[in-house]
Coordinates of C-alpha atoms and ligand atoms in Angstrom, one line a residue:
M1 CA -26.2 2.1 13.5
S2 CA -24.4 4.7 12.3
K3 CA -24.5 6.3 9.1
F4 CA -23.7 9.0 7.2
I5 CA -26.2 12.0 6.0
I6 CA -24.9 13.8 3.2
N7 CA -26.5 16.8 1.4
G8 CA -25.4 16.7 -2.2
G9 CA -24.8 19.4 -4.9
Q10 CA -22.0 21.2 -2.8
K11 CA -18.9 22.6 -4.9
L12 CA -15.5 20.7 -3.6
S13 CA -12.7 22.9 -3.5
G14 CA -9.3 23.0 -1.4
S15 CA -6.4 20.9 -0.7
I16 CA -6.5 17.6 1.1
K17 CA -3.1 15.6 2.4
I18 CA -3.2 11.9 1.4
H19 CA -2.7 9.7 5.2
S20 CA 0.2 6.6 4.6
S21 CA -1.5 3.3 3.2
K22 CA -3.5 1.1 5.1
N23 CA -2.8 -1.6 3.2
A24 CA 1.2 -1.1 3.1
I25 CA 0.8 -0.3 7.4
L26 CA -0.8 -3.9 7.6
P27 CA 2.0 -6.3 6.2
I28 CA 4.4 -4.2 7.9
L29 CA 2.8 -4.8 11.1
A30 CA 2.8 -8.4 10.7
A31 CA 6.3 -8.2 9.7
S32 CA 7.3 -5.9 13.0
I33 CA 7.6 -9.2 15.3
L34 CA 10.5 -10.4 13.0
T35 CA 12.5 -8.1 15.2
E36 CA 13.7 -8.3 18.6
G37 CA 14.3 -4.8 18.2
D38 CA 12.0 -1.4 18.6
V39 CA 9.8 -0.8 15.5
E40 CA 8.6 3.0 15.3
I41 CA 6.6 3.5 12.3
Y42 CA 5.1 7.1 11.5
D43 CA 2.1 8.5 9.9
V44 CA -0.3 5.8 10.9
P45 CA -3.6 6.5 10.3
M46 CA -5.9 5.0 12.8
L47 CA -8.0 3.1 10.7
D48 CA -10.5 0.4 12.3
D49 CA -7.9 -2.1 10.6
I50 CA -4.8 -0.6 12.0
K51 CA -6.3 -1.2 15.5
I52 CA -7.2 -4.6 15.2
M53 CA -4.3 -5.6 13.6
V54 CA -2.9 -3.4 16.7
E55 CA -4.8 -5.4 19.1
I56 CA -4.0 -8.7 17.7
L57 CA -0.5 -7.8 18.2
K58 CA -1.2 -6.5 21.4
Y59 CA -2.4 -10.4 22.3
C60 CA 0.5 -11.8 21.0
G61 CA 2.7 -9.9 23.7
C62 CA 3.8 -7.0 22.3
R63 CA 3.9 -3.8 23.5
I64 CA 2.7 -0.9 21.4
G65 CA 2.8 2.8 22.2
E66 CA 0.8 6.0 20.0
T67 CA 1.1 8.9 20.1
N68 CA 0.0 11.7 17.2
N69 CA -0.3 8.6 14.5
N70 CA 3.1 7.4 15.3
L71 CA 3.7 4.0 16.4
T72 CA 6.1 2.4 18.3
I73 CA 5.9 -0.9 18.8
K74 CA 8.1 -3.6 21.3
P75 CA 7.8 -6.8 19.2
N76 CA 7.4 -9.4 22.1
V77 CA 5.8 -12.3 21.4
V78 CA 4.5 -15.0 24.4
N79 CA 1.0 -16.4 22.5
N80 CA 1.6 -17.9 19.5
D81 CA -2.4 -19.1 19.8
I82 CA -4.7 -16.3 17.9
N83 CA -7.8 -18.1 17.1
I84 CA -9.6 -15.1 18.3
E85 CA -12.6 -13.3 16.9
M86 CA -10.2 -10.1 15.7
V87 CA -8.1 -12.4 13.1
N88 CA -11.4 -13.1 11.3
K89 CA -12.2 -9.4 10.9
L90 CA -9.8 -8.5 9.0
R91 CA -8.3 -10.3 5.8
A92 CA -4.6 -8.9 6.6
S93 CA -4.5 -11.2 9.9
V94 CA -3.3 -13.9 7.3
L95 CA 0.0 -12.5 6.7
L96 CA 0.6 -13.9 10.6
L97 CA 1.2 -17.3 9.1
G98 CA 4.5 -16.3 7.6
S99 CA 5.9 -14.1 10.5
M100 CA 4.5 -16.1 13.2
L101 CA 6.2 -19.1 11.8
S102 CA 9.1 -17.6 11.5
R103 CA 9.7 -16.4 15.3
C104 CA 7.3 -19.2 16.8
K105 CA 7.7 -21.9 14.4
K106 CA 4.3 -22.8 15.4
V107 CA 0.9 -20.8 15.1
V108 CA -2.6 -21.3 15.4
L109 CA -4.3 -18.6 13.7
G110 CA -8.3 -17.9 13.4
M111 CA -9.3 -17.6 9.3
P112 CA -8.7 -14.5 8.0
G113 CA -11.8 -12.3 6.9
G114 CA -12.2 -8.9 5.1
C115 CA -14.7 -7.1 2.3
N116 CA -17.1 -9.6 1.4
I117 CA -16.2 -9.3 -2.4
G118 CA -14.9 -12.6 -3.5
T119 CA -14.1 -15.8 -1.8
R120 CA -11.2 -15.4 -1.0
P121 CA -9.1 -18.5 -0.8
I122 CA -5.6 -18.3 0.3
D123 CA -4.5 -21.2 -1.5
L124 CA -1.1 -19.6 -2.8
H125 CA -0.3 -18.1 0.8
I126 CA -0.4 -21.4 1.8
K127 CA 0.9 -23.6 -1.2
G128 CA 4.1 -21.0 -0.8
L129 CA 4.7 -21.1 2.9
T130 CA 5.0 -25.1 2.2
K131 CA 7.6 -24.9 -0.2
L132 CA 9.3 -23.2 2.3
G133 CA 8.8 -26.0 4.9
A134 CA 5.6 -25.2 6.9
E135 CA 3.1 -28.1 7.5
I136 CA -0.1 -26.2 7.9
K137 CA -3.7 -27.5 8.8
L138 CA -7.1 -25.6 7.8
N139 CA -9.5 -27.3 10.5
Q140 CA -13.0 -25.7 10.9
G141 CA -12.6 -21.8 11.6
Y142 CA -9.1 -21.8 12.3
I143 CA -5.5 -22.7 10.5
E144 CA -2.6 -24.8 12.5
A145 CA 1.0 -24.5 11.1
R146 CA 4.2 -25.1 12.3
A147 CA 8.0 -25.4 10.8
K148 CA 11.1 -26.8 12.5
K149 CA 12.5 -25.1 10.0
L150 CA 12.1 -22.6 7.2
K151 CA 14.1 -23.1 4.1
G152 CA 14.5 -20.7 0.9
E153 CA 12.7 -22.0 -2.1
K154 CA 11.8 -21.4 -5.6
V155 CA 8.2 -20.5 -5.1
Y156 CA 5.9 -20.0 -8.5
L157 CA 2.7 -18.2 -8.2
D158 CA 0.0 -18.8 -10.7
F159 CA -1.4 -15.6 -9.8
P160 CA 0.5 -12.5 -8.4
S161 CA -1.4 -12.5 -4.9
V162 CA -0.2 -9.3 -3.1
G163 CA -1.0 -10.7 -0.2
A164 CA 0.8 -14.0 -0.9
T165 CA 3.6 -12.1 -2.2
E166 CA 4.1 -10.3 1.2
N167 CA 3.0 -13.7 3.1
I168 CA 5.9 -15.4 1.4
M169 CA 8.6 -12.5 1.6
I170 CA 8.1 -12.3 5.0
A171 CA 8.5 -16.0 6.3
A172 CA 11.7 -15.9 3.8
V173 CA 13.7 -13.1 5.5
L174 CA 14.8 -15.7 8.3
A175 CA 14.1 -18.6 6.7
E176 CA 17.9 -20.3 5.3
G177 CA 19.4 -20.2 1.8
E178 CA 17.9 -17.9 -1.0
T179 CA 13.9 -17.9 -1.8
I180 CA 12.9 -16.5 -5.0
I181 CA 9.1 -15.4 -5.9
E182 CA 8.2 -15.9 -9.5
N183 CA 5.4 -14.3 -10.8
A184 CA 5.2 -12.3 -8.1
A185 CA 2.9 -9.7 -7.3
T186 CA 4.4 -6.0 -8.3
E187 CA 2.2 -3.7 -6.1
P188 CA 3.6 -0.2 -4.5
E189 CA 2.5 -2.1 -1.2
V190 CA 4.8 -4.7 -1.7
V191 CA 7.9 -2.7 -2.4
C192 CA 7.2 -0.6 0.6
L193 CA 7.2 -3.9 2.4
A194 CA 10.7 -5.0 0.9
N195 CA 12.0 -1.6 1.7
F196 CA 10.9 -1.8 5.5
L197 CA 12.5 -5.6 5.9
N198 CA 15.4 -3.8 4.1
S199 CA 15.7 -1.5 6.6
M200 CA 15.9 -3.8 9.2
G201 CA 18.8 -5.9 7.4
A202 CA 16.6 -8.0 5.4
K203 CA 18.1 -8.9 2.2
I204 CA 15.6 -8.5 -0.5
Y205 CA 16.1 -7.6 -4.0
G206 CA 13.7 -7.0 -7.2
A207 CA 10.6 -6.2 -5.4
G208 CA 8.4 -4.2 -8.1
T209 CA 9.5 -6.8 -10.2
D210 CA 7.6 -10.0 -11.0
T211 CA 10.7 -11.7 -9.9
I212 CA 11.7 -11.4 -6.1
R213 CA 15.2 -12.3 -4.5
I214 CA 15.2 -12.8 -1.1
L215 CA 18.5 -14.1 0.9
G216 CA 17.8 -15.3 4.4
V217 CA 19.7 -13.5 7.2
D218 CA 19.9 -14.2 11.1
K219 CA 18.7 -11.5 12.7
L220 CA 16.5 -8.2 11.9
H221 CA 17.3 -5.1 14.3
S222 CA 15.6 -2.0 15.0
V223 CA 13.6 0.3 12.6
S224 CA 12.0 3.8 12.2
F225 CA 10.0 3.8 9.0
I226 CA 7.7 5.7 7.2
P227 CA 5.1 3.7 4.5
I228 CA 4.0 5.4 1.1
P229 CA 0.9 7.3 0.6
D230 CA -2.5 5.5 0.3
R231 CA -2.9 5.0 -3.8
I232 CA -6.4 4.7 -3.2
E233 CA -7.2 7.0 -0.8
A234 CA -5.7 9.5 -3.9
G235 CA -7.5 7.5 -6.4
T236 CA -11.1 7.9 -4.2
Y237 CA -10.4 12.1 -3.5
M238 CA -9.5 12.4 -7.6
A239 CA -13.2 11.3 -8.2
M240 CA -14.8 13.6 -6.2
A241 CA -13.1 16.1 -7.3
A242 CA -14.0 15.1 -10.8
V243 CA -17.7 15.7 -10.0
C244 CA -18.3 17.7 -7.4
G245 CA -17.6 21.4 -9.5
G246 CA -14.1 22.9 -8.3
E247 CA -10.7 21.5 -8.0
I248 CA -9.1 19.7 -5.1
E249 CA -5.6 19.9 -4.7
I250 CA -4.3 16.3 -3.5
T251 CA -0.8 16.0 -1.7
N252 CA 1.4 13.6 -0.4
V253 CA 1.3 11.5 -3.4
V254 CA 3.7 9.7 -5.4
I255 CA 2.8 9.9 -9.1
E256 CA 4.2 6.7 -10.1
H257 CA 1.9 5.0 -7.9
I258 CA -1.5 6.8 -9.1
R259 CA 0.0 6.9 -13.1
P260 CA -2.6 3.9 -14.2
I261 CA -5.5 6.5 -12.2
I262 CA -4.7 9.8 -13.5
A263 CA -4.1 8.4 -17.0
K264 CA -8.1 6.8 -16.9
F265 CA -9.0 10.2 -15.4
K266 CA -7.0 11.9 -18.4
E267 CA -8.9 9.9 -20.9
C268 CA -12.4 10.9 -19.2
N269 CA -11.9 14.3 -20.2
I270 CA -11.0 15.5 -16.5
K271 CA -7.8 17.8 -16.2
V272 CA -4.8 16.7 -14.2
I273 CA -2.4 19.0 -13.5
E274 CA 0.8 16.8 -11.9
G275 CA 3.6 18.5 -9.5
E276 CA 6.2 16.7 -7.9
N277 CA 4.5 15.1 -4.9
A278 CA 1.0 16.5 -5.8
I279 CA -1.6 16.6 -8.2
K280 CA -4.8 19.1 -8.8
V281 CA -7.6 17.8 -10.1
F282 CA -10.5 20.1 -12.0
S283 CA -14.5 18.9 -12.2
T284 CA -16.3 19.0 -15.4
D285 CA -19.5 18.4 -16.5
K286 CA -18.3 17.2 -19.6
I287 CA -16.7 13.6 -18.4
K288 CA -16.1 11.4 -21.5
P289 CA -16.9 7.6 -21.1
T290 CA -14.4 5.0 -20.9
D291 CA -13.5 1.4 -20.7
I292 CA -11.9 0.1 -17.5
K293 CA -10.5 -3.9 -16.9
T294 CA -9.0 -4.3 -13.6
L295 CA -5.8 -5.8 -13.4
P296 CA -2.6 -6.2 -11.0
Y297 CA -0.1 -3.6 -10.7
P298 CA 0.5 -1.4 -13.1
G299 CA -3.1 -1.8 -14.3
F300 CA -6.1 -0.3 -12.6
P301 CA -6.3 -1.3 -9.5
T302 CA -9.3 -3.5 -8.6
D303 CA -9.7 -0.8 -5.3
M304 CA -10.7 2.3 -7.8
Q305 CA -13.2 0.1 -9.6
A306 CA -16.0 1.2 -7.1
P307 CA -15.2 5.0 -7.5
M308 CA -14.3 5.2 -11.2
M309 CA -18.0 3.7 -11.2
S310 CA -19.5 6.2 -9.9
M311 CA -17.9 9.0 -11.6
L312 CA -18.9 7.4 -14.7
T313 CA -22.5 7.3 -14.0
V314 CA -22.8 10.8 -15.6
A315 CA -20.4 10.5 -18.1
K316 CA -21.6 11.5 -21.9
G317 CA -22.0 7.9 -23.1
T318 CA -21.3 4.5 -22.4
S319 CA -18.5 3.2 -20.3
M320 CA -17.6 -0.7 -19.6
V321 CA -16.1 -1.6 -16.4
I322 CA -14.3 -5.2 -16.5
E323 CA -14.1 -6.7 -12.7
T324 CA -11.0 -9.1 -13.4
I325 CA -9.7 -9.2 -10.2
F326 CA -12.7 -10.3 -7.3
E327 CA -15.7 -12.2 -8.5
N328 CA -18.0 -10.6 -6.2
R329 CA -16.9 -6.6 -7.0
F330 CA -20.1 -5.4 -7.9
L331 CA -22.2 -4.5 -4.7
H332 CA -22.3 -1.1 -5.0
V333 CA -24.2 -1.3 -8.4
G334 CA -27.1 -2.2 -6.7
E335 CA -26.9 1.2 -4.8
L336 CA -26.4 3.2 -7.5
L337 CA -29.2 1.9 -9.6
K338 CA -31.0 3.5 -6.6
M339 CA -29.6 6.7 -7.5
G340 CA -31.3 6.8 -11.3
A341 CA -27.7 5.6 -12.9
N342 CA -28.5 2.9 -15.9
I343 CA -25.8 0.2 -15.2
K344 CA -26.6 -3.1 -16.5
L345 CA -24.3 -6.3 -15.2
E346 CA -23.2 -9.2 -17.2
G347 CA -21.1 -11.3 -14.7
R348 CA -18.0 -9.1 -14.3
V349 CA -19.2 -6.6 -16.9
A350 CA -21.0 -3.7 -16.1
I351 CA -22.1 -1.3 -18.3
V352 CA -23.0 2.5 -17.5
E353 CA -24.7 4.4 -19.7
G354 CA -24.3 7.8 -18.4
V355 CA -27.1 9.7 -16.8
K356 CA -27.5 13.5 -16.6
R357 CA -28.1 13.6 -12.4
L358 CA -28.2 11.2 -9.4
T359 CA -30.7 11.4 -6.7
S360 CA -30.4 11.0 -3.8
A361 CA -31.7 7.8 -2.1
K362 CA -31.6 5.7 1.1
L363 CA -28.3 3.1 0.7
E364 CA -26.4 0.7 2.5
A365 CA -22.6 0.8 2.2
K366 CA -21.5 -3.2 1.4
D367 CA -17.8 -3.2 1.4
L368 CA -15.4 -0.7 1.7
R369 CA -14.4 1.1 -1.8
G370 CA -17.9 0.5 -3.2
G371 CA -18.8 2.2 0.6
A372 CA -16.4 5.1 -0.9
A373 CA -17.9 5.0 -4.1
L374 CA -21.5 5.6 -2.8
V375 CA -20.2 8.9 -0.9
I376 CA -19.0 10.0 -4.1
A377 CA -22.1 9.8 -5.6
A378 CA -23.9 11.0 -2.7
L379 CA -21.7 14.5 -3.0
M380 CA -22.7 15.1 -6.6
A381 CA -26.6 13.7 -6.1
D382 CA -29.2 16.4 -5.8
G383 CA -31.4 16.4 -2.4
T384 CA -30.1 14.1 1.0
T385 CA -28.8 10.8 0.5
E386 CA -28.5 8.6 3.6
I387 CA -26.1 5.7 4.0
E388 CA -25.9 3.1 6.4
G389 CA -23.5 0.5 6.6
I390 CA -20.0 3.3 7.1
E391 CA -18.5 0.5 9.3
H392 CA -17.2 -0.9 6.1
I393 CA -16.1 2.9 5.0
S394 CA -14.4 3.5 8.5
R395 CA -12.0 1.0 7.6
G396 CA -10.0 2.7 5.2
Y397 CA -10.6 6.1 4.8
F398 CA -9.0 8.4 7.8
E399 CA -11.0 11.3 9.1
L400 CA -13.4 11.5 5.8
E401 CA -15.7 13.9 7.0
K402 CA -13.6 15.9 8.0
N403 CA -11.9 16.3 5.1
I404 CA -15.4 16.4 3.3
L405 CA -16.4 19.3 5.1
S406 CA -13.0 21.3 4.5
L407 CA -13.6 21.3 1.0
G408 CA -17.0 22.3 1.5
G409 CA -19.3 19.1 1.5
D410 CA -22.1 18.9 3.8
I411 CA -21.7 15.6 5.5
K412 CA -22.9 14.2 9.1
R413 CA -22.0 11.2 10.9
I414 CA -24.7 9.9 13.1
V415 CA -23.8 7.4 15.5
Ligands
LIG501 C1 -5.0 -6.5 -1.6 C2 -5.9 -5.5 -1.3 C3 -6.5 -5.5 -1.7 C4 -6.5 -5.0 -3.1 C5 -5.9 -6.5 -3.4 C6 -5.8 -6.7 -5.0 C7 -4.6 -5.8 1.5 C8 -5.1 -5.8 2.7 N1 -5.4 -5.8 0.5 O1 -5.9 -7.9 -1.0 O2 -7.5 -4.2 -1.1 O3 -7.8 -5.0 -3.4 O4 -4.6 -6.7 -3.0 O5 -5.1 -5.4 -5.3 O6 -3.4 -5.3 1.0 N2 -6.4 -15.1 -4.3 C9 -6.3 -16.6 -4.3 N3 -5.5 -17.4 -3.6 C10 -4.9 -16.8 -2.6 C11 -4.8 -15.4 -2.6 C12 -5.4 -14.5 -3.2 O7 -6.8 -17.5 -4.9 O8 -4.3 -17.7 -1.7 C13 -7.2 -14.8 -5.4 C14 -7.9 -13.7 -4.6 O9 -9.3 -14.5 -4.0 C15 -8.2 -12.8 -5.9 C16 -6.8 -12.6 -6.5 O10 -6.5 -13.6 -6.4 O11 -9.2 -13.2 -6.5 C17 -6.4 -11.2 -6.1 O12 -6.1 -11.1 -4.6 P1 -4.7 -10.7 -3.5 O13 -3.9 -10.3 -4.6 O14 -4.1 -11.8 -2.7 O15 -5.5 -9.6 -2.8 P2 -4.9 -9.3 -1.4 O16 -3.9 -9.9 -1.3 O17 -6.1 -10.4 -0.5

């Protein structure tokens, strides 16, 4: 089993360039089969999750080439029975429901997987696609869906689910007539998907607001596209910068997308200087405690809850962290306790009492963002920390060790 060995306490300073967002690229890949034209996506960090989606598309019949982190897709589909293991490894594979229904009228899809951070139902996806005319049957371990014809409709989402908004948007683009998604997710990744589809000739209006209007078109054409930078990768390096003694410049960010994170950092007495597409974050040993409640965008992102909590373990006082999006997203807490953190869990609330320093321990990453939180904790802790389960972390952070080493950190991957 591979693991990280991290020698904590090194000062981190320098500059890091953020990669394109995994969570923006996955829906784009799923949606690429809506056209028969070529799809080029630039700046793709070839993370494990992205590799899995690429393999699934190849299994369906797409021809995909990769050079220098640019993907060229020839979106051919010959196989719409994708009840295969790869699908179970990825939450975003559920987005193939919308695109395959649109392209093939029928799909058999394995159950989506992803991080173990809650039950992660897909009822909102199913409700929305059913409204558009799909018949969906959930079998033991797989989904069967068909739609003679997809037709535009009004869909109200009980919760602004990112994935459900994306799935319905994907299915609606080539549907007949007008689709309106109400209480839609407003996350930047949703807007990025809409921009991608619009660059192919789709007619999507209002992405980024809670009402998205989609006018069905007959056909989509070829496209070349650069996805948005990863706001969670940026936030993770911000947390590292805050606790590791130096100052880090983080380039290739969209300030507006990380505004909710910057605001919390400033509240914690962390100096953040904003440039046009870059920020600089300065470390301090006087981190102020704060309260965090995860919320849909533009609230504080649930994906930043764990990295932020690592930072708050050494704040000067007591912070309260409330997780409202996923019910099982505190898997990192038990590991942080092993390092001497003082955290009390009560359901969806974590009370974090700041301690002076964390100490090294043997840890296990249990999910992607929780794993990143442990890397941050290990980088600031005294001594040498071992983190197992790092396959979770590799799903979402491209060239993490290379970046940390370039900043002056001491990290080794043992395979
Ligand atoms: C996406 C992100 C994930 C992020 C999350 C919230 C990707 C690949 N993943 O996940 O990193 O943490 O947004 O910002 O983009 N829900 C239902 N029924 C559904 C769908 C969702 O009850 O049909 C619930 C979920 O269980 C969860 C909440 O809604 O409690 C939010 O989920 P959602 O916004 O759909 O997240 P994902 O798209 O899965």
